[in-house]
Tab-separated table of C-alpha atoms in Angstrom:
chain	number	residue	atom	x	y	z
S	1	UNK	CA	9.521	64.363	-48.937
S	2	UNK	CA	8.197	62.712	-45.595
S	3	UNK	CA	5.202	59.790	-45.401
S	4	UNK	CA	3.398	57.757	-42.988
S	5	UNK	CA	5.471	55.206	-42.111
S	6	UNK	CA	2.278	52.667	-41.830
S	7	UNK	CA	0.509	53.438	-45.391
S	8	UNK	CA	3.107	55.250	-47.267
S	9	UNK	CA	0.648	58.346	-48.172
S	10	UNK	CA	2.384	61.652	-48.324
S	11	UNK	CA	1.426	63.808	-45.260
S	12	UNK	CA	0.305	66.727	-46.556
S	13	UNK	CA	-2.819	69.137	-45.300
S	14	UNK	CA	-5.563	65.982	-46.558
S	15	UNK	CA	-3.526	63.649	-44.581
S	16	UNK	CA	-1.895	65.106	-41.646
S	17	UNK	CA	0.060	63.270	-39.083
S	18	UNK	CA	-0.856	62.811	-35.275
S	19	UNK	CA	0.765	64.503	-33.338
S	20	UNK	CA	2.440	61.519	-30.591
S	21	UNK	CA	1.180	58.819	-32.742
S	22	UNK	CA	2.321	59.123	-36.467
S	23	UNK	CA	5.539	57.321	-37.549
S	24	UNK	CA	6.915	59.286	-40.400
S	25	UNK	CA	9.441	58.249	-43.111
S	26	UNK	CA	11.549	61.177	-44.412
S	27	UNK	CA	13.780	60.364	-47.471
S	28	UNK	CA	16.716	62.272	-48.810
S	29	UNK	CA	19.905	62.410	-50.317
S	30	UNK	CA	23.186	62.722	-48.554
S	31	UNK	CA	23.405	61.979	-44.798
S	32	UNK	CA	27.515	60.585	-44.789
S	33	UNK	CA	28.624	57.522	-44.683
S	34	UNK	CA	26.941	53.915	-43.827
S	35	UNK	CA	27.737	50.193	-42.219
S	36	UNK	CA	27.145	47.914	-44.564
S	37	UNK	CA	27.572	49.799	-47.411
S	38	UNK	CA	26.607	48.117	-50.853
S	39	UNK	CA	28.601	48.318	-54.264
S	40	UNK	CA	28.908	51.548	-55.934
S	41	UNK	CA	25.377	51.306	-58.204
S	42	UNK	CA	23.875	48.757	-55.552
S	43	UNK	CA	20.551	49.275	-53.936
S	44	UNK	CA	21.234	48.045	-49.809
S	45	UNK	CA	20.658	44.407	-48.779
S	46	UNK	CA	16.671	43.875	-47.539
S	47	UNK	CA	17.903	41.556	-45.036
S	48	UNK	CA	21.443	43.900	-43.663
S	49	UNK	CA	20.564	47.373	-43.246
S	50	UNK	CA	23.042	49.981	-43.970
S	51	UNK	CA	22.563	52.520	-41.218
S	52	UNK	CA	24.209	55.816	-40.731
S	53	UNK	CA	27.571	55.817	-39.082
S	54	UNK	CA	25.664	59.215	-37.116
S	55	UNK	CA	22.752	59.262	-35.889
S	56	UNK	CA	20.752	62.013	-37.284
S	57	UNK	CA	18.709	64.738	-35.048
S	58	UNK	CA	15.584	65.942	-35.834
S	59	UNK	CA	12.738	68.744	-34.673
S	60	UNK	CA	9.110	68.495	-36.037
S	61	UNK	CA	7.326	71.314	-35.005
S	62	UNK	CA	10.231	72.511	-32.249
S	63	UNK	CA	9.594	68.856	-30.566
S	64	UNK	CA	12.740	66.357	-30.589
S	65	UNK	CA	11.677	63.506	-32.684
S	66	UNK	CA	12.588	59.733	-31.307
S	67	UNK	CA	14.393	58.355	-33.962
S	68	UNK	CA	14.214	54.642	-34.595
S	69	UNK	CA	16.343	54.382	-38.193
S	70	UNK	CA	18.544	56.612	-40.187
S	71	UNK	CA	19.943	54.945	-43.369
S	72	UNK	CA	19.792	53.793	-47.209
S	73	UNK	CA	16.363	52.894	-48.182
S	74	UNK	CA	16.247	49.388	-49.122
S	75	UNK	CA	16.097	48.173	-52.581
S	76	UNK	CA	16.662	51.865	-53.556
S	77	UNK	CA	20.541	53.184	-54.688
S	78	UNK	CA	21.469	56.474	-52.759
S	79	UNK	CA	18.551	56.858	-51.058
S	80	UNK	CA	18.599	57.472	-47.293
S	81	UNK	CA	15.223	57.174	-45.133
S	82	UNK	CA	15.326	58.333	-41.320
S	83	UNK	CA	12.180	56.731	-39.406
S	84	UNK	CA	11.030	58.872	-36.754
S	85	UNK	CA	7.397	59.422	-34.680
S	86	UNK	CA	5.737	62.528	-34.463
S	87	UNK	CA	6.320	63.509	-30.949
S	88	UNK	CA	3.341	64.857	-28.778
S	89	UNK	CA	4.344	67.856	-28.086
S	90	UNK	CA	5.006	68.809	-31.675
S	91	UNK	CA	3.264	72.112	-32.786
S	92	UNK	CA	0.094	71.293	-34.800
S	93	UNK	CA	-0.849	72.872	-38.617
S	94	UNK	CA	-0.698	72.726	-41.988
S	95	UNK	CA	3.073	74.086	-42.532
S	96	UNK	CA	4.475	72.409	-39.456
S	97	UNK	CA	8.698	72.643	-40.027
S	98	UNK	CA	10.125	69.098	-39.722
S	99	UNK	CA	14.073	69.985	-39.623
S	100	UNK	CA	16.704	66.904	-39.889
S	101	UNK	CA	20.292	67.676	-39.211
S	102	UNK	CA	23.202	65.420	-39.151
S	103	UNK	CA	27.325	65.756	-38.375
S	104	UNK	CA	26.697	69.643	-38.019
S	105	UNK	CA	24.496	70.443	-40.793
S	106	UNK	CA	21.468	70.687	-41.416
S	107	UNK	CA	18.737	69.679	-44.519
S	108	UNK	CA	16.178	72.215	-45.933
S	109	UNK	CA	13.421	72.471	-43.736
S	110	UNK	CA	10.346	70.595	-44.653
S	111	UNK	CA	6.483	71.273	-44.097
S	112	UNK	CA	4.276	68.721	-42.930
S	113	UNK	CA	0.148	69.101	-41.639
S	114	UNK	CA	0.265	67.604	-38.215
S	115	UNK	CA	-3.272	67.342	-36.021
S	116	UNK	CA	-4.029	66.803	-32.930
């Protein structure tokens, strides 16, 4: 799932991301080890981030996106978040592919809406 990092709204045709402007928060599971690992069954700290040991790569509409954070989502148990900016060169449309990869493994492609 991908949301607007500032508003928390789901990125969809009625609320598209804007190329070169919108920052996204992408949520998922299974991104591996983290620094500042919380105790089993405990949420990560909201003051000391639990960042992934390996920085993922993200492409949006065929363009590389800049990853500004990757780690456990504060206050949630077992949920990761990756923050990225939609590249200015990303393609536009109602079903633009977002692909996250880490450690040589790609997650399932997510389709998001992007406008100019």
